[in-house]
Short mmCIF file of C-alpha atoms in Angstrom, two decimals:
data_model
loop_
_atom_site.label_atom_id
_atom_site.label_comp_id
_atom_site.label_asym_id
_atom_site.label_seq_id
_atom_site.Cartn_x
_atom_site.Cartn_y
_atom_site.Cartn_z
CA MET A 59 3.96 -19.63 7.01
CA PRO A 60 0.70 -18.39 8.57
CA ILE A 61 0.06 -19.44 12.10
CA GLY A 62 -3.04 -21.47 12.93
CA PRO A 63 -5.80 -20.21 15.18
CA ASN A 64 -4.68 -22.35 18.10
CA ALA A 65 -1.00 -21.46 17.98
CA THR A 66 0.42 -20.59 21.38
CA ALA A 67 4.20 -20.73 20.87
CA SER A 68 6.06 -18.01 22.78
CA PRO A 69 7.95 -16.62 19.71
CA ASN A 70 4.65 -16.19 17.91
CA LYS A 71 3.10 -14.45 20.90
CA SER A 72 6.02 -12.05 20.99
CA ALA A 73 5.47 -11.22 17.34
CA ILE A 74 1.74 -10.75 17.90
CA LEU A 75 2.36 -8.45 20.88
CA SER A 76 4.86 -6.39 18.86
CA ILE A 77 2.37 -5.93 16.00
CA ILE A 78 -0.39 -4.94 18.44
CA LEU A 79 1.81 -2.44 20.31
CA ILE A 80 3.26 -0.80 17.20
CA SER A 81 -0.20 -0.43 15.67
CA TYR A 82 -1.67 1.07 18.81
CA VAL A 83 1.26 3.47 19.06
CA MET A 84 0.45 4.68 15.54
CA ILE A 85 -3.16 5.39 16.56
CA VAL A 86 -2.37 7.32 19.73
CA LEU A 87 0.62 9.08 18.19
CA ASP A 88 -1.54 10.71 15.53
CA ILE A 89 -3.83 12.15 18.21
CA SER A 90 -0.99 14.17 19.74
CA VAL A 91 1.53 14.63 16.91
CA VAL A 92 -0.44 17.54 15.47
CA LEU A 93 -0.67 19.58 18.68
CA THR A 94 2.78 21.16 18.65
CA GLY A 95 2.48 21.67 14.90
CA LEU A 96 -0.86 23.49 15.06
CA PRO A 97 0.59 27.01 14.54
CA LYS A 98 2.23 25.85 11.29
CA ILE A 99 -0.95 24.06 10.16
CA HIS A 100 -2.95 27.19 11.01
CA GLN A 101 -0.67 29.28 8.78
CA GLU A 102 -0.22 26.90 5.83
CA LEU A 103 -3.80 25.73 5.36
CA GLY A 104 -5.66 28.92 6.28
CA PHE A 105 -7.58 27.70 9.31
CA THR A 106 -9.49 30.23 11.38
CA ASP A 107 -8.82 30.31 15.14
CA ALA A 108 -12.14 28.59 15.83
CA SER A 109 -11.88 25.92 13.12
CA LEU A 110 -8.35 24.93 14.20
CA ALA A 111 -9.81 22.96 17.11
CA TRP A 112 -11.46 20.61 14.60
CA VAL A 113 -8.07 19.34 13.42
CA GLN A 114 -8.16 17.30 16.63
CA SER A 115 -11.92 16.89 17.03
CA ALA A 116 -12.58 15.60 13.48
CA TYR A 117 -10.28 12.67 14.31
CA THR A 118 -11.32 11.91 17.87
CA LEU A 119 -15.05 12.20 17.19
CA THR A 120 -15.17 9.70 14.32
CA PHE A 121 -12.70 7.55 16.23
CA GLY A 122 -14.78 7.48 19.40
CA GLY A 123 -18.17 7.55 17.68
CA LEU A 124 -17.53 4.55 15.43
CA LEU A 125 -15.46 2.47 17.84
CA LEU A 126 -18.39 0.32 18.88
CA LEU A 127 -19.27 -0.47 15.26
CA GLY A 128 -15.62 -1.28 14.61
CA ALA A 129 -15.56 -3.65 17.57
CA ARG A 130 -18.72 -5.35 16.33
CA ALA A 131 -17.22 -5.72 12.86
CA GLY A 132 -14.29 -7.61 14.40
CA ASP A 133 -16.67 -10.02 16.12
CA LEU A 134 -18.69 -10.70 12.96
CA LEU A 135 -16.03 -10.61 10.23
CA GLY A 136 -12.88 -11.69 12.03
CA ARG A 137 -10.55 -9.55 14.13
CA ARG A 138 -7.42 -10.05 12.02
CA ARG A 139 -9.36 -9.13 8.87
CA MET A 140 -10.68 -5.93 10.48
CA PHE A 141 -7.23 -5.15 11.86
CA ILE A 142 -5.90 -5.18 8.29
CA VAL A 143 -8.84 -3.17 6.93
CA GLY A 144 -8.51 -0.58 9.69
CA MET A 145 -4.75 -0.27 9.18
CA ALA A 146 -5.25 0.17 5.41
CA ILE A 147 -7.80 2.99 5.89
CA PHE A 148 -5.63 4.64 8.53
CA THR A 149 -2.52 4.52 6.35
CA LEU A 150 -4.29 5.84 3.23
CA ALA A 151 -5.82 8.72 5.22
CA SER A 152 -2.42 9.57 6.71
CA ILE A 153 -0.94 10.00 3.24
CA ALA A 154 -3.87 12.20 2.17
CA ILE A 155 -3.48 14.37 5.29
CA GLY A 156 0.24 14.78 4.64
CA ALA A 157 -0.60 15.99 1.13
CA SER A 158 -3.35 18.42 2.29
CA GLN A 159 -3.52 21.78 0.49
CA SER A 160 -6.67 23.11 2.19
CA SER A 161 -8.37 23.03 5.57
CA ALA A 162 -11.45 21.27 4.18
CA TRP A 163 -9.32 18.49 2.65
CA MET A 164 -7.42 17.96 5.86
CA LEU A 165 -10.51 17.83 8.07
CA SER A 166 -12.21 15.38 5.72
CA TRP A 167 -9.27 12.99 5.78
CA ARG A 168 -8.77 13.43 9.53
CA ALA A 169 -12.33 12.16 9.92
CA ILE A 170 -11.58 9.21 7.61
CA GLN A 171 -8.40 8.52 9.58
CA GLY A 172 -10.58 8.41 12.71
CA LEU A 173 -12.74 5.79 10.95
CA GLY A 174 -9.64 3.70 10.31
CA SER A 175 -8.67 3.97 13.98
CA ALA A 176 -12.21 3.03 15.03
CA VAL A 177 -11.85 -0.25 13.15
CA LEU A 178 -8.21 -0.84 14.14
CA ALA A 179 -8.15 0.05 17.86
CA PRO A 180 -10.74 -2.44 19.17
CA SER A 181 -9.15 -5.15 17.06
CA THR A 182 -5.78 -4.58 18.78
CA LEU A 183 -7.16 -5.03 22.30
CA ALA A 184 -9.46 -7.88 21.29
CA LEU A 185 -6.52 -9.72 19.66
CA LEU A 186 -4.54 -9.16 22.85
CA GLN A 187 -7.34 -10.72 24.92
CA THR A 188 -7.78 -13.71 22.64
CA ASN A 189 -4.05 -14.45 22.23
CA PHE A 190 -2.87 -14.02 25.82
CA ASP A 191 -4.19 -16.12 28.68
CA GLU A 192 -5.92 -14.42 31.60
CA GLY A 193 -3.59 -14.02 34.55
CA GLU A 194 0.03 -12.88 34.69
CA GLU A 195 0.57 -13.28 30.94
CA ARG A 196 -2.34 -10.97 30.07
CA VAL A 197 -1.48 -8.52 32.89
CA ARG A 198 1.98 -8.12 31.39
CA ALA A 199 0.58 -7.64 27.89
CA VAL A 200 -2.04 -5.14 29.06
CA SER A 201 0.61 -3.22 31.00
CA LEU A 202 2.73 -2.84 27.88
CA TYR A 203 -0.39 -1.90 25.90
CA SER A 204 -1.25 0.84 28.41
CA ALA A 205 2.37 2.03 28.53
CA ALA A 206 2.35 2.30 24.73
CA ALA A 207 -0.76 4.51 24.88
CA GLY A 208 0.63 6.84 27.49
CA VAL A 209 4.11 7.13 26.10
CA SER A 210 3.08 7.59 22.48
CA ALA A 211 0.82 10.49 23.47
CA THR A 212 3.80 12.35 24.89
CA VAL A 213 6.22 11.22 22.18
CA GLY A 214 3.77 12.55 19.61
CA LEU A 215 4.11 16.00 21.12
CA ILE A 216 7.88 15.81 21.04
CA VAL A 217 8.08 14.44 17.51
CA GLY A 218 5.41 16.85 16.27
CA GLY A 219 7.31 19.84 17.60
CA LEU A 220 10.64 18.73 16.19
CA LEU A 221 9.21 17.95 12.78
CA ALA A 222 7.26 21.24 12.61
CA ASP A 223 10.44 23.21 13.32
CA TRP A 224 13.03 21.19 11.38
CA LEU A 225 11.13 19.60 8.47
CA SER A 226 7.33 19.83 8.21
CA TRP A 227 4.30 18.79 10.21
CA ARG A 228 3.36 16.67 7.20
CA VAL A 229 6.20 14.20 7.85
CA GLY A 230 4.43 13.00 11.02
CA PHE A 231 1.65 11.62 8.80
CA LEU A 232 3.65 10.49 5.77
CA ILE A 233 5.85 8.23 7.91
CA ASN A 234 2.78 6.08 8.56
CA LEU A 235 3.00 4.65 5.03
CA PRO A 236 5.98 2.26 5.49
CA ILE A 237 4.93 1.38 9.04
CA GLY A 238 1.33 0.68 8.01
CA VAL A 239 2.36 -1.53 5.08
CA ALA A 240 4.78 -3.45 7.35
CA MET A 241 2.07 -4.05 9.97
CA ILE A 242 -0.40 -5.33 7.34
CA LEU A 243 2.11 -7.83 6.01
CA ALA A 244 3.18 -8.92 9.52
CA ALA A 245 -0.45 -9.41 10.59
CA ARG A 246 -1.11 -11.73 7.64
CA VAL A 247 1.87 -13.88 8.68
CA TYR A 248 1.78 -13.93 12.47
CA ILE A 249 -1.73 -13.17 13.72
CA PRO A 250 -4.24 -16.05 13.64
CA GLU A 251 -7.73 -15.23 12.47
CA THR A 252 -10.51 -15.46 15.08
CA ASN A 253 -13.71 -17.35 14.58
CA ARG A 254 -16.50 -15.33 13.00
CA ARG A 255 -19.81 -15.00 14.79
CA PRO A 256 -23.08 -14.93 12.85
CA GLY A 257 -25.08 -11.77 13.23
CA THR A 258 -25.91 -8.34 11.90
CA PHE A 259 -24.64 -4.79 12.35
CA ASP A 260 -26.46 -2.48 14.73
CA ILE A 261 -26.64 0.51 12.39
CA PRO A 262 -29.18 2.53 14.45
CA GLY A 263 -26.95 2.14 17.50
CA ALA A 264 -23.88 3.25 15.58
CA ILE A 265 -25.65 6.32 14.17
CA THR A 266 -27.15 7.50 17.47
CA SER A 267 -23.90 6.92 19.43
CA THR A 268 -21.78 8.79 16.88
CA MET A 269 -24.23 11.67 16.50
CA GLY A 270 -24.78 11.88 20.27
CA MET A 271 -21.08 12.11 21.10
CA SER A 272 -20.37 14.53 18.25
CA THR A 273 -23.25 16.79 19.27
CA LEU A 274 -22.14 16.74 22.90
CA VAL A 275 -18.58 17.77 22.01
CA TYR A 276 -19.83 20.46 19.63
CA GLY A 277 -22.07 21.90 22.33
CA PHE A 278 -19.26 22.27 24.88
CA ILE A 279 -16.83 23.70 22.32
CA ARG A 280 -19.46 26.14 21.11
CA SER A 281 -20.08 27.29 24.69
CA ALA A 282 -16.44 28.37 24.88
CA GLN A 283 -16.76 30.32 21.63
CA SER A 284 -20.31 31.75 21.80
CA GLY A 285 -21.36 31.35 25.42
CA TRP A 286 -24.28 29.48 26.88
CA ASP A 287 -26.86 30.84 24.47
CA GLY A 288 -30.02 29.17 23.25
CA ILE A 289 -28.28 27.29 20.43
CA THR A 290 -25.69 25.82 22.84
CA ILE A 291 -28.39 24.67 25.27
CA VAL A 292 -30.49 23.13 22.50
CA THR A 293 -27.39 21.36 21.16
CA LEU A 294 -26.63 19.77 24.53
CA ILE A 295 -30.27 18.77 24.99
CA ALA A 296 -30.19 17.14 21.55
CA ALA A 297 -27.01 15.27 22.55
CA ALA A 298 -28.73 13.96 25.68
CA VAL A 299 -31.75 12.81 23.66
CA LEU A 300 -29.53 11.03 21.10
CA LEU A 301 -27.50 9.26 23.78
CA ALA A 302 -30.69 8.24 25.60
CA ALA A 303 -32.03 6.88 22.31
CA PHE A 304 -28.77 4.94 21.90
CA VAL A 305 -29.22 3.28 25.29
CA GLN A 306 -32.84 2.43 24.45
CA ILE A 307 -31.78 0.94 21.09
CA GLU A 308 -29.08 -1.17 22.74
CA TRP A 309 -31.57 -2.36 25.35
CA ARG A 310 -33.92 -3.70 22.67
CA ALA A 311 -31.45 -4.77 19.97
CA LYS A 312 -30.96 -8.51 19.51
CA GLN A 313 -27.29 -7.98 18.64
CA PRO A 314 -26.24 -4.58 20.06
CA ILE A 315 -22.87 -3.01 19.33
CA LEU A 316 -22.57 -2.29 23.05
CA PRO A 317 -24.15 -5.14 25.02
CA LEU A 318 -25.55 -3.59 28.18
CA ARG A 319 -24.62 -6.76 30.02
CA LEU A 320 -21.06 -5.41 30.05
CA PHE A 321 -22.28 -2.90 32.64
CA SER A 322 -23.78 -5.59 34.88
CA ASP A 323 -20.34 -5.93 36.48
CA ILE A 324 -19.76 -2.98 38.81
CA GLU A 325 -15.98 -3.15 38.37
CA ARG A 326 -16.21 -2.82 34.59
CA SER A 327 -18.76 0.01 34.84
CA GLY A 328 -16.59 1.87 37.32
CA ALA A 329 -13.53 1.36 35.12
CA TYR A 330 -15.26 2.88 32.10
CA ALA A 331 -16.50 5.92 34.04
CA ALA A 332 -13.16 6.46 35.80
CA ARG A 333 -11.32 6.16 32.50
CA VAL A 334 -13.46 8.90 30.88
CA LEU A 335 -12.77 11.30 33.73
CA TYR A 336 -9.07 10.45 34.04
CA LEU A 337 -8.40 10.70 30.32
CA GLY A 338 -10.28 14.01 30.14
CA ALA A 339 -7.80 15.43 32.65
CA MET A 340 -4.75 13.86 31.02
CA VAL A 341 -5.59 14.95 27.46
CA GLY A 342 -6.28 18.38 28.92
CA PHE A 343 -2.77 18.31 30.36
CA PHE A 344 -1.24 17.80 26.90
CA PHE A 345 -3.49 20.31 25.15
CA PHE A 346 -3.27 23.17 27.66
CA THR A 347 0.39 22.67 28.56
CA THR A 348 1.22 23.04 24.87
CA LEU A 349 -0.68 26.32 24.76
CA TYR A 350 1.02 27.52 27.96
CA LEU A 351 4.52 26.73 26.79
CA GLN A 352 4.10 28.41 23.39
CA GLU A 353 1.81 31.35 24.16
CA VAL A 354 2.82 32.19 27.74
CA ALA A 355 6.38 30.88 28.16
CA GLY A 356 7.26 31.73 24.53
CA PHE A 357 8.76 28.36 23.58
CA ARG A 358 9.20 27.39 19.91
CA PRO A 359 7.44 24.20 18.68
CA ALA A 360 10.63 22.11 18.86
CA VAL A 361 11.44 23.32 22.35
CA THR A 362 7.82 22.78 23.39
CA GLY A 363 8.06 19.17 22.27
CA LEU A 364 11.27 18.61 24.19
CA ALA A 365 9.76 20.31 27.22
CA PHE A 366 7.44 17.30 27.58
CA VAL A 367 10.37 14.92 28.19
CA PRO A 368 9.90 15.01 32.00
CA ALA A 369 6.47 13.47 31.49
CA THR A 370 8.01 10.39 29.85
CA MET A 371 11.14 9.90 32.02
CA LEU A 372 9.44 7.61 34.57
CA HIS A 373 6.35 6.63 32.59
CA VAL A 374 7.97 3.77 30.72
CA PRO A 375 9.85 2.14 33.64
CA ILE A 376 6.83 2.55 35.92
CA ALA A 377 4.45 1.02 33.39
CA ILE A 378 6.80 -1.92 32.82
CA LEU A 379 7.06 -2.45 36.59
CA VAL A 380 3.30 -2.36 37.10
CA PRO A 381 2.76 -6.19 36.92
CA ARG A 382 5.46 -6.68 39.58
CA LEU A 383 4.04 -3.84 41.69
CA ILE A 384 0.55 -5.32 41.41
CA ARG A 385 1.78 -8.70 42.58
CA ARG A 386 3.46 -7.10 45.59
CA PHE A 387 0.99 -4.40 46.62
CA GLY A 388 -2.23 -5.34 44.86
CA ARG A 389 -4.10 -3.75 41.93
CA ASN A 390 -6.23 -1.58 44.20
CA THR A 391 -3.24 0.06 45.85
CA ILE A 392 -1.49 0.78 42.55
CA LEU A 393 -4.61 2.29 41.02
CA ILE A 394 -5.39 4.55 44.00
CA VAL A 395 -1.80 5.72 44.42
CA GLY A 396 -1.62 6.53 40.70
CA MET A 397 -4.77 8.63 40.86
CA ILE A 398 -3.66 10.48 44.00
CA ILE A 399 -0.38 11.36 42.30
CA GLY A 400 -2.37 12.60 39.30
CA ILE A 401 -4.47 14.86 41.54
CA VAL A 402 -1.36 16.41 43.09
CA ALA A 403 0.18 16.94 39.64
CA MET A 404 -2.90 18.62 38.16
CA ALA A 405 -3.34 20.90 41.17
CA TRP A 406 0.35 21.86 40.96
CA LEU A 407 0.10 22.68 37.25
CA SER A 408 -2.91 24.92 37.91
CA ARG A 409 -0.61 27.32 39.80
CA ALA A 410 1.46 28.12 36.69
CA GLY A 411 1.02 31.66 35.38
CA VAL A 412 2.78 34.50 33.58
CA GLY A 413 6.38 34.60 34.77
CA SER A 414 6.37 31.15 36.39
CA GLY A 415 9.57 29.14 36.01
CA TYR A 416 9.43 26.10 33.73
CA TRP A 417 11.27 23.72 36.06
CA THR A 418 9.25 24.37 39.19
CA ALA A 419 5.84 25.15 37.68
CA VAL A 420 5.77 22.67 34.76
CA ALA A 421 8.62 20.15 34.68
CA LEU A 422 8.28 18.74 38.20
CA PRO A 423 4.50 18.19 37.99
CA MET A 424 5.09 16.66 34.56
CA VAL A 425 7.20 13.98 36.24
CA LEU A 426 4.25 13.19 38.50
CA ILE A 427 1.92 13.07 35.50
CA GLY A 428 4.11 10.40 33.91
CA ILE A 429 4.17 8.35 37.11
CA SER A 430 0.41 8.68 37.49
CA GLN A 431 -0.32 7.52 33.95
CA GLY A 432 2.10 4.62 34.28
CA LEU A 433 0.41 3.38 37.45
CA THR A 434 -3.23 4.11 36.57
CA LEU A 435 -3.92 3.14 32.95
CA SER A 436 -3.01 -0.53 33.20
CA PRO A 437 -5.28 -1.31 36.21
CA LEU A 438 -8.12 0.63 34.53
CA THR A 439 -7.70 -1.38 31.34
CA SER A 440 -7.64 -4.69 33.26
CA SER A 441 -10.78 -3.74 35.15
CA GLY A 442 -12.48 -2.72 31.91
CA VAL A 443 -12.15 -6.24 30.47
CA ALA A 444 -12.42 -8.20 33.74
CA ARG A 445 -14.48 -11.39 33.67
CA VAL A 446 -15.66 -10.84 30.07
CA ALA A 447 -16.87 -13.88 28.12
CA ARG A 448 -14.66 -14.68 25.10
CA ASP A 449 -17.51 -13.85 22.70
CA ASP A 450 -17.78 -10.36 24.21
CA ALA A 451 -14.04 -9.64 23.96
CA GLY A 452 -14.48 -7.31 20.99
CA ALA A 453 -17.38 -5.41 22.61
CA ALA A 454 -15.46 -5.03 25.87
CA SER A 455 -12.35 -3.76 24.10
CA GLY A 456 -14.56 -1.36 22.18
CA ALA A 457 -16.05 -0.08 25.44
CA VAL A 458 -12.55 0.53 26.88
CA ASN A 459 -11.52 2.43 23.79
CA VAL A 460 -14.79 4.39 23.68
CA ALA A 461 -14.22 5.45 27.27
CA HIS A 462 -10.68 6.48 26.27
CA GLN A 463 -11.90 8.58 23.32
CA MET A 464 -14.81 10.05 25.25
CA GLY A 465 -12.30 11.33 27.77
CA SER A 466 -10.14 12.67 24.92
CA SER A 467 -12.99 14.47 23.14
CA VAL A 468 -15.86 15.10 25.55
CA GLY A 469 -13.53 15.58 28.55
CA LEU A 470 -11.35 18.05 26.65
CA SER A 471 -14.39 19.96 25.39
CA ILE A 472 -15.61 20.33 28.99
CA LEU A 473 -12.24 21.69 30.08
CA ILE A 474 -12.28 24.14 27.15
CA ALA A 475 -15.75 25.34 28.20
CA VAL A 476 -14.68 25.74 31.86
CA ALA A 477 -11.48 27.55 30.87
CA ALA A 478 -13.46 30.21 29.04
CA ILE A 479 -15.60 31.13 32.05
CA GLY A 480 -14.64 34.54 33.49
CA SER A 481 -11.96 35.28 30.92
CA ALA A 482 -13.67 38.33 29.40
CA GLY A 483 -11.43 41.39 29.33
CA LEU A 484 -8.16 39.48 29.26
CA SER A 485 -5.88 39.21 26.27
CA GLY A 486 -2.56 37.81 25.09
CA ALA A 487 -0.45 35.82 27.56
CA ASP A 488 -2.69 36.80 30.49
CA LEU A 489 -5.72 35.30 28.75
CA THR A 490 -3.94 32.04 27.93
CA ALA A 491 -2.47 31.74 31.45
CA TYR A 492 -5.90 32.29 33.00
CA ARG A 493 -7.58 29.69 30.80
CA VAL A 494 -4.81 27.15 31.37
CA SER A 495 -5.03 27.60 35.14
CA ARG A 496 -8.84 27.20 35.14
CA ALA A 497 -8.55 24.14 32.90
CA PHE A 498 -6.12 22.45 35.29
CA ASP A 499 -8.41 23.26 38.21
CA ALA A 500 -11.20 21.49 36.33
CA GLY A 501 -8.80 18.64 35.47
CA THR A 502 -8.03 18.22 39.16
CA VAL A 503 -11.74 17.85 39.86
CA LEU A 504 -12.05 15.24 37.12
CA VAL A 505 -9.30 13.07 38.64
CA VAL A 506 -10.82 13.46 42.12
CA LEU A 507 -14.16 12.22 40.72
CA ALA A 508 -12.34 9.33 39.01
CA LEU A 509 -10.75 8.40 42.35
CA LEU A 510 -14.11 8.49 44.14
CA ILE A 511 -15.66 6.21 41.49
CA ALA A 512 -12.74 3.80 41.79
CA LEU A 513 -13.11 3.69 45.57
CA MET A 514 -16.84 2.96 45.30
CA THR A 515 -16.79 0.45 42.43
CA ILE A 516 -13.44 -0.95 41.31
CA VAL A 517 -11.81 -1.39 44.70
CA PRO A 518 -14.64 -3.37 46.38
CA ALA A 519 -15.10 -5.60 43.31
CA ALA A 520 -11.38 -6.23 42.98
CA ARG A 521 -11.14 -7.14 46.65
CA ARG A 522 -13.89 -9.73 46.22
CA GLN A 523 -12.06 -11.10 43.18
CA ASP A 524 -8.79 -11.35 45.13
CA VAL A 525 -10.60 -13.43 47.75
CA ASN A 526 -12.07 -15.69 45.06
CA GLN A 527 -8.65 -16.21 43.51
CA THR A 528 -7.55 -18.18 46.54
CA GLU A 529 -9.29 -21.03 44.72
CA PRO A 530 -8.94 -21.93 41.01
CA ALA A 531 -11.13 -19.55 39.01
CA PRO A 532 -13.97 -21.29 37.14
CA VAL A 533 -14.16 -20.88 33.38
CA LYS A 534 -16.95 -18.44 32.54
CA SER A 535 -19.49 -19.88 30.12
CA ALA A 536 -20.35 -17.90 27.02
CA ALA A 537 -23.87 -19.26 27.24
#
């Protein structure tokens, strides 16, 4: 029997949380599951070395570029409805990718899969916000949500490597069919529909944001392949113009897909910026460590996947403990400690080179990476949706996810560009080791910048909020 919109029974909330977490795991898993299988995909589908990067970028760019439109669709058409639509698109695209016989077919369906994720992802976080009360209940739910994101990224690498070696990289996509169908049916039974809001879609905003982000990523990736020539510079200038046009459109739009009022709160603004920088470094960790393990250390795909286990050993228990740690030490302390640990881990990884031992050069800093993600992502997510009016829940969740995907795509493209600087004349394992080391140096800088932003924006705002919470918090009016 479907549950009504005002249902709040604990068993129903458990079911809702399970559906949200499983669905979000599917999204993040498909970002990383292909990485350890890239050599097999390269061979089977005839990708060139340059075009292989688009296996990842085709997904993350449509995902990140259309997230805001997907969030808006949830506000206007109902978040449960868009959850189901997004899951259906994602599942269909997964089957098509698993059946790919050419590089063009795969890239086309990876882009469509990104569209499905763009509709699905903001619906998951918005449904979490609207079904779990602000306070300890929502902190626990957000902590599990953040843990699911971090763990599934690493699990995707492990599963992808094992499947590529033992069965086929295609299985990682085909398995989404039964899971996707189950989530659609469960959503119809357990998740209450949200109220629809009258309004229109901000198509100009969606077009300029998607084109701006895509052009920006293309420019940085091209710089790594062709250098900083005239075309690269023009591309980056065009990206800046498109993104500036997007901001101008949102400023004037009556119903923008990204309400600029979200950035009126310094804590939320700082959380979005810090998330972009932090995720850029963390996605760089997965991408470049995979290259190092296979091309420098000589690991097979399956062994490469298993080599990421140290990154997950403490991530899950730390993420689960975050609500308790926040109650004891405060959100500021947990966030800052998590980022500092991330800085140490990235700097440690940058020392790995040809002949370095796995356990001392890779495994131990991996453990710190897992701890850092477990401590950092939940406070960043909470700050990204702090004090948001209920009507803006979808837009705020979209902004959090856009920041996440911008870090995944734009951040990674910046690391790729930095890694290529000064690598002329090197080849083979020496070339890969050099690029990996430079990328981790740049990743260290990104996390340092994220920490500085947190200290200047999130920490002061959160302290003021802690003081205000000594009294009952007033209900924020949507008016």
